[in-house]
PDB file of N, CA and C in Angstrom:
ATOM      1  N   UNK A   1       0.808  -1.242  -0.023  1.00 56.00           N
ATOM      2  CA  UNK A   1       0.008   0.006  -0.081  1.00 56.00           C
ATOM      3  C   UNK A   1       0.899   1.232   0.002  1.00 56.00           C
ATOM      4  N   UNK A   2       1.893   1.386   0.874  1.00 73.00           N
ATOM      5  CA  UNK A   2       2.627   2.630   0.940  1.00 73.00           C
ATOM      6  C   UNK A   2       3.556   2.833  -0.409  1.00 73.00           C
ATOM      7  N   UNK A   3       4.071   1.645  -0.934  1.00 90.00           N
ATOM      8  CA  UNK A   3       4.756   1.828  -2.051  1.00 90.00           C
ATOM      9  C   UNK A   3       3.869   2.395  -3.170  1.00 90.00           C
ATOM     10  N   UNK A   4       2.752   1.897  -3.368  1.00 91.00           N
ATOM     11  CA  UNK A   4       1.856   2.183  -4.361  1.00 91.00           C
ATOM     12  C   UNK A   4       1.479   3.739  -4.224  1.00 91.00           C
ATOM     13  N   UNK A   5       1.382   4.265  -2.960  1.00 91.00           N
ATOM     14  CA  UNK A   5       0.949   5.746  -2.745  1.00 91.00           C
ATOM     15  C   UNK A   5       2.159   6.551  -3.306  1.00 91.00           C
ATOM     16  N   UNK A   6       3.419   6.114  -2.909  1.00 94.00           N
ATOM     17  CA  UNK A   6       4.576   6.845  -3.195  1.00 94.00           C
ATOM     18  C   UNK A   6       4.667   6.843  -4.757  1.00 94.00           C
ATOM     19  N   UNK A   7       4.381   5.759  -5.444  1.00 95.00           N
ATOM     20  CA  UNK A   7       4.440   5.710  -6.892  1.00 95.00           C
ATOM     21  C   UNK A   7       3.297   6.566  -7.524  1.00 95.00           C
ATOM     22  N   UNK A   8       2.188   6.680  -7.048  1.00 95.00           N
ATOM     23  CA  UNK A   8       1.133   7.615  -7.416  1.00 95.00           C
ATOM     24  C   UNK A   8       1.531   8.971  -7.291  1.00 95.00           C
ATOM     25  N   UNK A   9       2.180   9.169  -6.060  1.00 94.00           N
ATOM     26  CA  UNK A   9       2.585  10.803  -5.873  1.00 94.00           C
ATOM     27  C   UNK A   9       3.785  11.140  -6.892  1.00 94.00           C
ATOM     28  N   UNK A  10       4.586  10.254  -7.051  1.00 95.00           N
ATOM     29  CA  UNK A  10       5.761  10.608  -8.109  1.00 95.00           C
ATOM     30  C   UNK A  10       5.134  10.720  -9.495  1.00 95.00           C
ATOM     31  N   UNK A  11       4.071   9.838  -9.783  1.00 97.00           N
ATOM     32  CA  UNK A  11       3.613   9.959 -10.994  1.00 97.00           C
ATOM     33  C   UNK A  11       2.803  11.242 -11.321  1.00 97.00           C
ATOM     34  N   UNK A  12       2.033  11.674 -10.364  1.00 96.00           N
ATOM     35  CA  UNK A  12       1.233  12.856 -10.458  1.00 96.00           C
ATOM     36  C   UNK A  12       2.187  14.115 -10.537  1.00 96.00           C
ATOM     37  N   UNK A  13       3.226  14.071  -9.872  1.00 96.00           N
ATOM     38  CA  UNK A  13       4.366  15.245  -9.875  1.00 96.00           C
ATOM     39  C   UNK A  13       4.882  15.240 -11.209  1.00 96.00           C
ATOM     40  N   UNK A  14       5.173  14.106 -11.729  1.00 97.00           N
ATOM     41  CA  UNK A  14       5.876  14.088 -13.048  1.00 97.00           C
ATOM     42  C   UNK A  14       4.957  14.390 -14.227  1.00 97.00           C
ATOM     43  N   UNK A  15       3.740  13.899 -14.137  1.00 97.00           N
ATOM     44  CA  UNK A  15       2.887  14.251 -15.242  1.00 97.00           C
ATOM     45  C   UNK A  15       2.421  15.791 -15.026  1.00 97.00           C
ATOM     46  N   UNK A  16       2.429  16.384 -13.872  1.00 96.00           N
ATOM     47  CA  UNK A  16       2.188  17.870 -13.789  1.00 96.00           C
ATOM     48  C   UNK A  16       3.273  18.660 -14.241  1.00 96.00           C
ATOM     49  N   UNK A  17       4.426  18.160 -14.029  1.00 96.00           N
ATOM     50  CA  UNK A  17       5.624  19.046 -14.287  1.00 96.00           C
ATOM     51  C   UNK A  17       5.888  18.830 -15.809  1.00 96.00           C
ATOM     52  N   UNK A  18       5.553  17.767 -16.467  1.00 97.00           N
ATOM     53  CA  UNK A  18       5.568  17.581 -17.910  1.00 97.00           C
ATOM     54  C   UNK A  18       4.619  18.548 -18.608  1.00 97.00           C
ATOM     55  N   UNK A  19       3.503  18.421 -18.003  1.00 95.00           N
ATOM     56  CA  UNK A  19       2.411  19.501 -18.531  1.00 95.00           C
ATOM     57  C   UNK A  19       2.835  20.879 -18.438  1.00 95.00           C
ATOM     58  N   UNK A  20       3.465  21.337 -17.399  1.00 94.00           N
ATOM     59  CA  UNK A  20       3.912  22.643 -17.201  1.00 94.00           C
ATOM     60  C   UNK A  20       4.951  22.977 -18.281  1.00 94.00           C
ATOM     61  N   UNK A  21       5.895  22.066 -18.460  1.00 94.00           N
ATOM     62  CA  UNK A  21       7.009  22.292 -19.527  1.00 94.00           C
ATOM     63  C   UNK A  21       6.414  22.329 -20.882  1.00 94.00           C
ATOM     64  N   UNK A  22       5.479  21.469 -21.193  1.00 93.00           N
ATOM     65  CA  UNK A  22       4.995  21.506 -22.639  1.00 93.00           C
ATOM     66  C   UNK A  22       3.808  22.311 -22.873  1.00 93.00           C
ATOM     67  N   UNK A  23       3.331  23.035 -21.868  1.00 92.00           N
ATOM     68  CA  UNK A  23       2.228  23.944 -22.098  1.00 92.00           C
ATOM     69  C   UNK A  23       2.391  25.124 -22.987  1.00 92.00           C
ATOM     70  N   UNK A  24       1.450  25.336 -23.883  1.00 91.00           N
ATOM     71  CA  UNK A  24       1.366  26.602 -24.781  1.00 91.00           C
ATOM     72  C   UNK A  24       0.206  27.361 -24.294  1.00 91.00           C
ATOM     73  N   UNK A  25      -0.483  27.070 -23.257  1.00 92.00           N
ATOM     74  CA  UNK A  25      -1.539  27.931 -22.844  1.00 92.00           C
ATOM     75  C   UNK A  25      -1.567  28.064 -21.310  1.00 92.00           C
ATOM     76  N   UNK A  26      -1.675  29.346 -20.695  1.00 92.00           N
ATOM     77  CA  UNK A  26      -1.444  29.503 -19.333  1.00 92.00           C
ATOM     78  C   UNK A  26      -2.508  28.784 -18.529  1.00 92.00           C
ATOM     79  N   UNK A  27      -3.720  28.733 -18.900  1.00 94.00           N
ATOM     80  CA  UNK A  27      -4.677  27.885 -18.116  1.00 94.00           C
ATOM     81  C   UNK A  27      -4.229  26.361 -18.151  1.00 94.00           C
ATOM     82  N   UNK A  28      -3.677  25.817 -19.125  1.00 94.00           N
ATOM     83  CA  UNK A  28      -3.294  24.524 -19.158  1.00 94.00           C
ATOM     84  C   UNK A  28      -2.179  24.353 -18.204  1.00 94.00           C
ATOM     85  N   UNK A  29      -1.206  25.350 -18.157  1.00 95.00           N
ATOM     86  CA  UNK A  29      -0.084  25.317 -17.194  1.00 95.00           C
ATOM     87  C   UNK A  29      -0.519  25.368 -15.719  1.00 95.00           C
ATOM     88  N   UNK A  30      -1.651  26.153 -15.485  1.00 95.00           N
ATOM     89  CA  UNK A  30      -2.164  26.264 -14.143  1.00 95.00           C
ATOM     90  C   UNK A  30      -2.803  24.902 -13.690  1.00 95.00           C
ATOM     91  N   UNK A  31      -3.472  24.242 -14.705  1.00 95.00           N
ATOM     92  CA  UNK A  31      -3.973  22.995 -14.407  1.00 95.00           C
ATOM     93  C   UNK A  31      -2.997  21.872 -14.088  1.00 95.00           C
ATOM     94  N   UNK A  32      -1.873  22.073 -14.897  1.00 96.00           N
ATOM     95  CA  UNK A  32      -0.727  21.017 -14.726  1.00 96.00           C
ATOM     96  C   UNK A  32      -0.169  21.199 -13.357  1.00 96.00           C
ATOM     97  N   UNK A  33      -0.080  22.530 -12.913  1.00 95.00           N
ATOM     98  CA  UNK A  33       0.487  22.861 -11.662  1.00 95.00           C
ATOM     99  C   UNK A  33      -0.306  22.138 -10.456  1.00 95.00           C
ATOM    100  N   UNK A  34      -1.682  22.263 -10.730  1.00 95.00           N
ATOM    101  CA  UNK A  34      -2.553  21.690  -9.758  1.00 95.00           C
ATOM    102  C   UNK A  34      -2.450  20.195  -9.646  1.00 95.00           C
ATOM    103  N   UNK A  35      -2.201  19.611 -10.845  1.00 96.00           N
ATOM    104  CA  UNK A  35      -2.038  18.123 -10.867  1.00 96.00           C
ATOM    105  C   UNK A  35      -0.725  17.801 -10.179  1.00 96.00           C
ATOM    106  N   UNK A  36       0.386  18.573 -10.408  1.00 95.00           N
ATOM    107  CA  UNK A  36       1.622  18.273  -9.685  1.00 95.00           C
ATOM    108  C   UNK A  36       1.369  18.427  -8.085  1.00 95.00           C
ATOM    109  N   UNK A  37       0.620  19.521  -7.647  1.00 94.00           N
ATOM    110  CA  UNK A  37       0.343  19.725  -6.378  1.00 94.00           C
ATOM    111  C   UNK A  37      -0.412  18.575  -5.654  1.00 94.00           C
ATOM    112  N   UNK A  38      -1.267  17.951  -6.458  1.00 94.00           N
ATOM    113  CA  UNK A  38      -2.109  16.875  -6.015  1.00 94.00           C
ATOM    114  C   UNK A  38      -1.150  15.767  -5.590  1.00 94.00           C
ATOM    115  N   UNK A  39      -0.099  15.624  -6.272  1.00 94.00           N
ATOM    116  CA  UNK A  39       0.917  14.593  -5.943  1.00 94.00           C
ATOM    117  C   UNK A  39       1.620  14.822  -4.698  1.00 94.00           C
ATOM    118  N   UNK A  40       1.721  16.185  -4.329  1.00 93.00           N
ATOM    119  CA  UNK A  40       2.173  16.267  -2.969  1.00 93.00           C
ATOM    120  C   UNK A  40       1.274  16.076  -1.895  1.00 93.00           C
ATOM    121  N   UNK A  41      -0.141  16.141  -2.221  1.00 92.00           N
ATOM    122  CA  UNK A  41      -0.974  15.700  -1.197  1.00 92.00           C
ATOM    123  C   UNK A  41      -0.991  14.174  -0.850  1.00 92.00           C
ATOM    124  N   UNK A  42      -0.849  13.463  -1.968  1.00 92.00           N
ATOM    125  CA  UNK A  42      -0.759  12.139  -1.903  1.00 92.00           C
ATOM    126  C   UNK A  42       0.650  11.563  -1.145  1.00 92.00           C
ATOM    127  N   UNK A  43       1.641  12.384  -1.478  1.00 92.00           N
ATOM    128  CA  UNK A  43       2.953  12.056  -0.832  1.00 92.00           C
ATOM    129  C   UNK A  43       2.806  12.299   0.729  1.00 92.00           C
ATOM    130  N   UNK A  44       2.327  13.565   1.147  1.00 90.00           N
ATOM    131  CA  UNK A  44       2.140  13.741   2.548  1.00 90.00           C
ATOM    132  C   UNK A  44       1.229  12.720   3.208  1.00 90.00           C
ATOM    133  N   UNK A  45       0.108  12.458   2.571  1.00 88.00           N
ATOM    134  CA  UNK A  45      -0.753  11.343   3.192  1.00 88.00           C
ATOM    135  C   UNK A  45      -0.099  10.129   3.266  1.00 88.00           C
ATOM    136  N   UNK A  46       0.722   9.696   2.303  1.00 89.00           N
ATOM    137  CA  UNK A  46       1.479   8.484   2.322  1.00 89.00           C
ATOM    138  C   UNK A  46       2.609   8.452   3.524  1.00 89.00           C
ATOM    139  N   UNK A  47       3.149   9.577   3.769  1.00 87.00           N
ATOM    140  CA  UNK A  47       4.220   9.757   4.825  1.00 87.00           C
ATOM    141  C   UNK A  47       3.424   9.515   6.066  1.00 87.00           C
ATOM    142  N   UNK A  48       2.272  10.058   6.217  1.00 84.00           N
ATOM    143  CA  UNK A  48       1.688   9.986   7.558  1.00 84.00           C
ATOM    144  C   UNK A  48       0.857   8.596   7.825  1.00 84.00           C
ATOM    145  N   UNK A  49       0.699   7.896   6.845  1.00 82.00           N
ATOM    146  CA  UNK A  49      -0.142   6.678   6.943  1.00 82.00           C
ATOM    147  C   UNK A  49       0.460   5.680   7.744  1.00 82.00           C
ATOM    148  N   UNK A  50      -0.451   5.109   8.665  1.00 81.00           N
ATOM    149  CA  UNK A  50       0.014   3.991   9.447  1.00 81.00           C
ATOM    150  C   UNK A  50      -1.049   2.880   9.461  1.00 81.00           C
ATOM    151  N   UNK A  51      -0.807   1.774   9.182  1.00 81.00           N
ATOM    152  CA  UNK A  51      -1.754   0.609   9.073  1.00 81.00           C
ATOM    153  C   UNK A  51      -2.410   0.418  10.453  1.00 81.00           C
ATOM    154  N   UNK A  52      -3.630   0.404  10.409  1.00 79.00           N
ATOM    155  CA  UNK A  52      -4.476   0.054  11.679  1.00 79.00           C
ATOM    156  C   UNK A  52      -4.583   1.310  12.489  1.00 79.00           C
ATOM    157  N   UNK A  53      -4.008   2.482  12.161  1.00 79.00           N
ATOM    158  CA  UNK A  53      -4.155   3.713  12.900  1.00 79.00           C
ATOM    159  C   UNK A  53      -5.556   4.381  12.825  1.00 79.00           C
ATOM    160  N   UNK A  54      -5.977   5.001  13.896  1.00 75.00           N
ATOM    161  CA  UNK A  54      -7.258   5.720  13.787  1.00 75.00           C
ATOM    162  C   UNK A  54      -6.920   7.150  13.596  1.00 75.00           C
ATOM    163  N   UNK A  55      -7.893   7.963  13.304  1.00 75.00           N
ATOM    164  CA  UNK A  55      -7.819   9.331  13.179  1.00 75.00           C
ATOM    165  C   UNK A  55      -7.233  10.000  14.486  1.00 75.00           C
ATOM    166  N   UNK A  56      -6.589  11.009  14.505  1.00 73.00           N
ATOM    167  CA  UNK A  56      -6.089  11.647  15.654  1.00 73.00           C
ATOM    168  C   UNK A  56      -7.110  12.523  16.434  1.00 73.00           C
ATOM    169  N   UNK A  57      -8.272  11.851  16.748  1.00 72.00           N
ATOM    170  CA  UNK A  57      -9.221  12.591  17.399  1.00 72.00           C
ATOM    171  C   UNK A  57      -9.460  11.900  18.795  1.00 72.00           C
ATOM    172  N   UNK A  58      -9.196  12.444  19.907  1.00 67.00           N
ATOM    173  CA  UNK A  58      -9.399  11.933  21.152  1.00 67.00           C
ATOM    174  C   UNK A  58     -10.627  12.439  21.765  1.00 67.00           C
ATOM    175  N   UNK A  59     -11.431  11.409  22.290  1.00 69.00           N
ATOM    176  CA  UNK A  59     -12.526  11.854  22.961  1.00 69.00           C
ATOM    177  C   UNK A  59     -12.857  10.971  24.227  1.00 69.00           C
ATOM    178  N   UNK A  60     -13.952  10.768  24.651  1.00 66.00           N
ATOM    179  CA  UNK A  60     -14.252  10.060  25.748  1.00 66.00           C
ATOM    180  C   UNK A  60     -14.466   8.513  25.474  1.00 66.00           C
ATOM    181  N   UNK A  61     -14.540   8.283  24.147  1.00 66.00           N
ATOM    182  CA  UNK A  61     -14.663   6.884  23.599  1.00 66.00           C
ATOM    183  C   UNK A  61     -13.456   6.301  23.137  1.00 66.00           C
ATOM    184  N   UNK A  62     -12.347   7.165  22.890  1.00 57.00           N
ATOM    185  CA  UNK A  62     -11.059   6.621  22.318  1.00 57.00           C
ATOM    186  C   UNK A  62      -9.969   6.603  23.463  1.00 57.00           C
ATOM    187  N   UNK A  63      -9.353   5.532  23.622  1.00 63.00           N
ATOM    188  CA  UNK A  63      -8.360   5.453  24.525  1.00 63.00           C
ATOM    189  C   UNK A  63      -7.116   6.189  23.945  1.00 63.00           C
ATOM    190  N   UNK A  64      -6.389   6.988  24.847  1.00 58.00           N
ATOM    191  CA  UNK A  64      -5.224   7.774  24.397  1.00 58.00           C
ATOM    192  C   UNK A  64      -3.975   6.988  23.986  1.00 58.00           C
ATOM    193  N   UNK A  65      -3.936   5.716  24.423  1.00 61.00           N
ATOM    194  CA  UNK A  65      -2.769   4.962  24.134  1.00 61.00           C
ATOM    195  C   UNK A  65      -2.937   4.056  22.729  1.00 61.00           C
ATOM    196  N   UNK A  66      -3.935   4.324  22.120  1.00 70.00           N
ATOM    197  CA  UNK A  66      -4.212   3.560  20.923  1.00 70.00           C
ATOM    198  C   UNK A  66      -3.389   4.178  19.709  1.00 70.00           C
ATOM    199  N   UNK A  67      -2.841   3.331  18.772  1.00 78.00           N
ATOM    200  CA  UNK A  67      -2.141   3.853  17.710  1.00 78.00           C
ATOM    201  C   UNK A  67      -2.999   4.797  16.719  1.00 78.00           C
ATOM    202  N   UNK A  68      -2.372   5.962  16.552  1.00 77.00           N
ATOM    203  CA  UNK A  68      -3.168   6.934  15.756  1.00 77.00           C
ATOM    204  C   UNK A  68      -2.254   7.513  14.523  1.00 77.00           C
ATOM    205  N   UNK A  69      -2.872   8.057  13.565  1.00 79.00           N
ATOM    206  CA  UNK A  69      -2.063   8.700  12.547  1.00 79.00           C
ATOM    207  C   UNK A  69      -1.518  10.036  12.937  1.00 79.00           C
ATOM    208  N   UNK A  70      -0.418  10.453  12.344  1.00 80.00           N
ATOM    209  CA  UNK A  70       0.371  11.606  12.680  1.00 80.00           C
ATOM    210  C   UNK A  70      -0.524  12.754  12.259  1.00 80.00           C
ATOM    211  N   UNK A  71      -0.833  13.517  13.326  1.00 84.00           N
ATOM    212  CA  UNK A  71      -1.846  14.825  12.936  1.00 84.00           C
ATOM    213  C   UNK A  71      -1.067  15.822  12.327  1.00 84.00           C
ATOM    214  N   UNK A  72       0.210  15.995  12.605  1.00 89.00           N
ATOM    215  CA  UNK A  72       0.999  17.107  11.865  1.00 89.00           C
ATOM    216  C   UNK A  72       1.114  16.911  10.328  1.00 89.00           C
ATOM    217  N   UNK A  73       1.186  15.722   9.956  1.00 88.00           N
ATOM    218  CA  UNK A  73       1.212  15.444   8.473  1.00 88.00           C
ATOM    219  C   UNK A  73      -0.238  15.813   7.885  1.00 88.00           C
ATOM    220  N   UNK A  74      -1.158  15.446   8.539  1.00 86.00           N
ATOM    221  CA  UNK A  74      -2.565  15.781   7.983  1.00 86.00           C
ATOM    222  C   UNK A  74      -2.767  17.293   7.961  1.00 86.00           C
ATOM    223  N   UNK A  75      -2.227  18.047   9.012  1.00 90.00           N
ATOM    224  CA  UNK A  75      -2.353  19.354   9.070  1.00 90.00           C
ATOM    225  C   UNK A  75      -1.521  19.992   7.930  1.00 90.00           C
ATOM    226  N   UNK A  76      -0.395  19.414   7.668  1.00 91.00           N
ATOM    227  CA  UNK A  76       0.413  19.976   6.510  1.00 91.00           C
ATOM    228  C   UNK A  76      -0.224  19.748   5.214  1.00 91.00           C
ATOM    229  N   UNK A  77      -1.100  18.675   5.024  1.00 90.00           N
ATOM    230  CA  UNK A  77      -1.789  18.389   3.879  1.00 90.00           C
ATOM    231  C   UNK A  77      -2.988  19.351   3.687  1.00 90.00           C
ATOM    232  N   UNK A  78      -3.616  19.715   4.851  1.00 92.00           N
ATOM    233  CA  UNK A  78      -4.663  20.568   4.644  1.00 92.00           C
ATOM    234  C   UNK A  78      -4.032  21.893   4.326  1.00 92.00           C
ATOM    235  N   UNK A  79      -2.865  22.401   4.927  1.00 94.00           N
ATOM    236  CA  UNK A  79      -2.297  23.682   4.548  1.00 94.00           C
ATOM    237  C   UNK A  79      -2.013  23.621   3.120  1.00 94.00           C
ATOM    238  N   UNK A  80      -1.412  22.498   2.580  1.00 92.00           N
ATOM    239  CA  UNK A  80      -0.964  22.320   1.184  1.00 92.00           C
ATOM    240  C   UNK A  80      -2.132  22.636   0.192  1.00 92.00           C
ATOM    241  N   UNK A  81      -3.359  22.011   0.712  1.00 94.00           N
ATOM    242  CA  UNK A  81      -4.513  22.246  -0.174  1.00 94.00           C
ATOM    243  C   UNK A  81      -5.062  23.685  -0.128  1.00 94.00           C
ATOM    244  N   UNK A  82      -5.004  24.259   0.935  1.00 95.00           N
ATOM    245  CA  UNK A  82      -5.310  25.892   0.943  1.00 95.00           C
ATOM    246  C   UNK A  82      -4.311  26.671   0.149  1.00 95.00           C
ATOM    247  N   UNK A  83      -3.040  26.333   0.351  1.00 94.00           N
ATOM    248  CA  UNK A  83      -2.124  27.088  -0.522  1.00 94.00           C
ATOM    249  C   UNK A  83      -2.296  26.832  -1.858  1.00 94.00           C
ATOM    250  N   UNK A  84      -2.602  25.596  -2.267  1.00 93.00           N
ATOM    251  CA  UNK A  84      -2.779  25.213  -3.696  1.00 93.00           C
ATOM    252  C   UNK A  84      -3.857  26.027  -4.336  1.00 93.00           C
ATOM    253  N   UNK A  85      -4.970  25.976  -3.493  1.00 95.00           N
ATOM    254  CA  UNK A  85      -6.282  26.811  -3.987  1.00 95.00           C
ATOM    255  C   UNK A  85      -5.967  28.251  -4.148  1.00 95.00           C
ATOM    256  N   UNK A  86      -5.149  28.734  -3.207  1.00 96.00           N
ATOM    257  CA  UNK A  86      -4.848  30.093  -3.436  1.00 96.00           C
ATOM    258  C   UNK A  86      -3.848  30.523  -4.594  1.00 96.00           C
ATOM    259  N   UNK A  87      -2.905  29.651  -4.785  1.00 95.00           N
ATOM    260  CA  UNK A  87      -2.080  29.792  -5.984  1.00 95.00           C
ATOM    261  C   UNK A  87      -2.683  29.670  -7.287  1.00 95.00           C
ATOM    262  N   UNK A  88      -3.678  28.776  -7.268  1.00 95.00           N
ATOM    263  CA  UNK A  88      -4.404  28.394  -8.503  1.00 95.00           C
ATOM    264  C   UNK A  88      -5.307  29.600  -8.901  1.00 95.00           C
ATOM    265  N   UNK A  89      -5.956  30.177  -7.887  1.00 96.00           N
ATOM    266  CA  UNK A  89      -6.816  31.407  -8.071  1.00 96.00           C
ATOM    267  C   UNK A  89      -5.961  32.656  -8.495  1.00 96.00           C
ATOM    268  N   UNK A  90      -4.776  32.877  -7.847  1.00 97.00           N
ATOM    269  CA  UNK A  90      -3.844  33.907  -8.180  1.00 97.00           C
ATOM    270  C   UNK A  90      -3.372  33.714  -9.704  1.00 97.00           C
ATOM    271  N   UNK A  91      -2.990  32.502 -10.014  1.00 95.00           N
ATOM    272  CA  UNK A  91      -2.471  32.482 -11.432  1.00 95.00           C
ATOM    273  C   UNK A  91      -3.564  32.406 -12.464  1.00 95.00           C
ATOM    274  N   UNK A  92      -4.714  32.026 -12.155  1.00 95.00           N
ATOM    275  CA  UNK A  92      -5.902  32.175 -13.130  1.00 95.00           C
ATOM    276  C   UNK A  92      -6.318  33.632 -13.223  1.00 95.00           C
ATOM    277  N   UNK A  93      -6.263  34.428 -12.096  1.00 96.00           N
ATOM    278  CA  UNK A  93      -6.525  35.856 -12.241  1.00 96.00           C
ATOM    279  C   UNK A  93      -5.369  36.460 -13.042  1.00 96.00           C
ATOM    280  N   UNK A  94      -4.229  36.051 -12.963  1.00 94.00           N
ATOM    281  CA  UNK A  94      -3.030  36.612 -13.787  1.00 94.00           C
ATOM    282  C   UNK A  94      -3.190  36.258 -15.220  1.00 94.00           C
ATOM    283  N   UNK A  95      -3.690  35.094 -15.403  1.00 93.00           N
ATOM    284  CA  UNK A  95      -3.845  34.719 -16.866  1.00 93.00           C
ATOM    285  C   UNK A  95      -5.011  35.450 -17.487  1.00 93.00           C
ATOM    286  N   UNK A  96      -6.068  35.761 -16.808  1.00 94.00           N
ATOM    287  CA  UNK A  96      -7.034  36.683 -17.220  1.00 94.00           C
ATOM    288  C   UNK A  96      -6.605  38.097 -17.510  1.00 94.00           C
ATOM    289  N   UNK A  97      -5.822  38.583 -16.774  1.00 94.00           N
ATOM    290  CA  UNK A  97      -5.265  39.894 -16.937  1.00 94.00           C
ATOM    291  C   UNK A  97      -4.391  40.019 -18.064  1.00 94.00           C
ATOM    292  N   UNK A  98      -3.506  38.910 -18.285  1.00 91.00           N
ATOM    293  CA  UNK A  98      -2.642  38.857 -19.345  1.00 91.00           C
ATOM    294  C   UNK A  98      -3.475  38.839 -20.774  1.00 91.00           C
ATOM    295  N   UNK A  99      -4.533  37.958 -20.718  1.00 92.00           N
ATOM    296  CA  UNK A  99      -5.381  37.857 -21.837  1.00 92.00           C
ATOM    297  C   UNK A  99      -6.005  39.285 -22.200  1.00 92.00           C
ATOM    298  N   UNK A 100      -6.572  40.021 -21.077  1.00 93.00           N
ATOM    299  CA  UNK A 100      -7.086  41.349 -21.401  1.00 93.00           C
ATOM    300  C   UNK A 100      -6.011  42.297 -21.947  1.00 93.00           C
ATOM    301  N   UNK A 101      -4.952  42.221 -21.509  1.00 90.00           N
ATOM    302  CA  UNK A 101      -3.881  43.324 -21.997  1.00 90.00           C
ATOM    303  C   UNK A 101      -3.113  42.922 -23.263  1.00 90.00           C
ATOM    304  N   UNK A 102      -2.762  41.585 -23.323  1.00 87.00           N
ATOM    305  CA  UNK A 102      -2.052  41.128 -24.585  1.00 87.00           C
ATOM    306  C   UNK A 102      -2.832  40.399 -25.546  1.00 87.00           C
ATOM    307  N   UNK A 103      -4.114  39.956 -25.414  1.00 88.00           N
ATOM    308  CA  UNK A 103      -4.882  39.286 -26.210  1.00 88.00           C
ATOM    309  C   UNK A 103      -4.470  38.025 -26.590  1.00 88.00           C
ATOM    310  N   UNK A 104      -3.698  37.318 -25.721  1.00 88.00           N
ATOM    311  CA  UNK A 104      -3.188  35.966 -25.922  1.00 88.00           C
ATOM    312  C   UNK A 104      -2.867  35.330 -24.613  1.00 88.00           C
ATOM    313  N   UNK A 105      -2.962  34.053 -24.362  1.00 88.00           N
ATOM    314  CA  UNK A 105      -2.389  33.444 -23.179  1.00 88.00           C
ATOM    315  C   UNK A 105      -1.239  32.474 -23.463  1.00 88.00           C
ATOM    316  N   UNK A 106      -0.817  32.580 -24.756  1.00 88.00           N
ATOM    317  CA  UNK A 106       0.375  31.641 -25.261  1.00 88.00           C
ATOM    318  C   UNK A 106       1.631  32.431 -24.755  1.00 88.00           C
ATOM    319  N   UNK A 107       2.480  31.734 -23.742  1.00 84.00           N
ATOM    320  CA  UNK A 107       3.595  32.370 -23.378  1.00 84.00           C
ATOM    321  C   UNK A 107       4.598  32.815 -24.438  1.00 84.00           C
ATOM    322  N   UNK A 108       4.549  31.958 -25.541  1.00 83.00           N
ATOM    323  CA  UNK A 108       5.601  32.353 -26.522  1.00 83.00           C
ATOM    324  C   UNK A 108       5.143  33.501 -27.359  1.00 83.00           C
ATOM    325  N   UNK A 109       3.889  33.958 -27.335  1.00 84.00           N
ATOM    326  CA  UNK A 109       3.574  35.087 -28.133  1.00 84.00           C
ATOM    327  C   UNK A 109       3.457  36.337 -27.206  1.00 84.00           C
ATOM    328  N   UNK A 110       3.829  36.174 -26.066  1.00 82.00           N
ATOM    329  CA  UNK A 110       3.877  37.460 -25.180  1.00 82.00           C
ATOM    330  C   UNK A 110       5.239  38.263 -25.297  1.00 82.00           C
ATOM    331  N   UNK A 111       5.158  39.035 -26.342  1.00 76.00           N
ATOM    332  CA  UNK A 111       6.485  39.902 -26.625  1.00 76.00           C
ATOM    333  C   UNK A 111       6.823  40.864 -25.600  1.00 76.00           C
ATOM    334  N   UNK A 112       5.771  41.341 -24.823  1.00 70.00           N
ATOM    335  CA  UNK A 112       6.202  42.374 -23.722  1.00 70.00           C
ATOM    336  C   UNK A 112       7.060  41.790 -22.596  1.00 70.00           C
ATOM    337  N   UNK A 113       7.054  40.451 -22.558  1.00 67.00           N
ATOM    338  CA  UNK A 113       7.910  39.785 -21.465  1.00 67.00           C
ATOM    339  C   UNK A 113       9.416  39.437 -21.924  1.00 67.00           C
ATOM    340  N   UNK A 114       9.564  39.612 -23.249  1.00 67.00           N
ATOM    341  CA  UNK A 114      10.960  39.237 -23.858  1.00 67.00           C
ATOM    342  C   UNK A 114      11.892  40.463 -23.436  1.00 67.00           C
ATOM    343  N   UNK A 115      13.132  40.044 -23.248  1.00 65.00           N
ATOM    344  CA  UNK A 115      14.195  41.145 -22.833  1.00 65.00           C
ATOM    345  C   UNK A 115      14.760  41.707 -23.869  1.00 65.00           C
TER     346      UNK A 115
END
């Protein structure tokens, strides 16, 4: 199970990175970045996964000495999701503004960015 999760995480990061490199459209690049970031979610969950462990929620029905999943990794995954959503929204807003000003979202056709 854990090897499979690491392979899926690596595959998602590679596919997303390949999409960013080969992209000729800003929206496609943003979606590819989101795919690569999904790989980081899977990687974080794979790191924090423990077989037979329960969620790190303690209450009156759960004994505190029971094996639980690492809550720090889960918190990092939630933070990663929030940062990913923010970055995606920011990049899509940037793509809209570039399209309004330049009339294209193809990075190769943006002559104003060339030195």
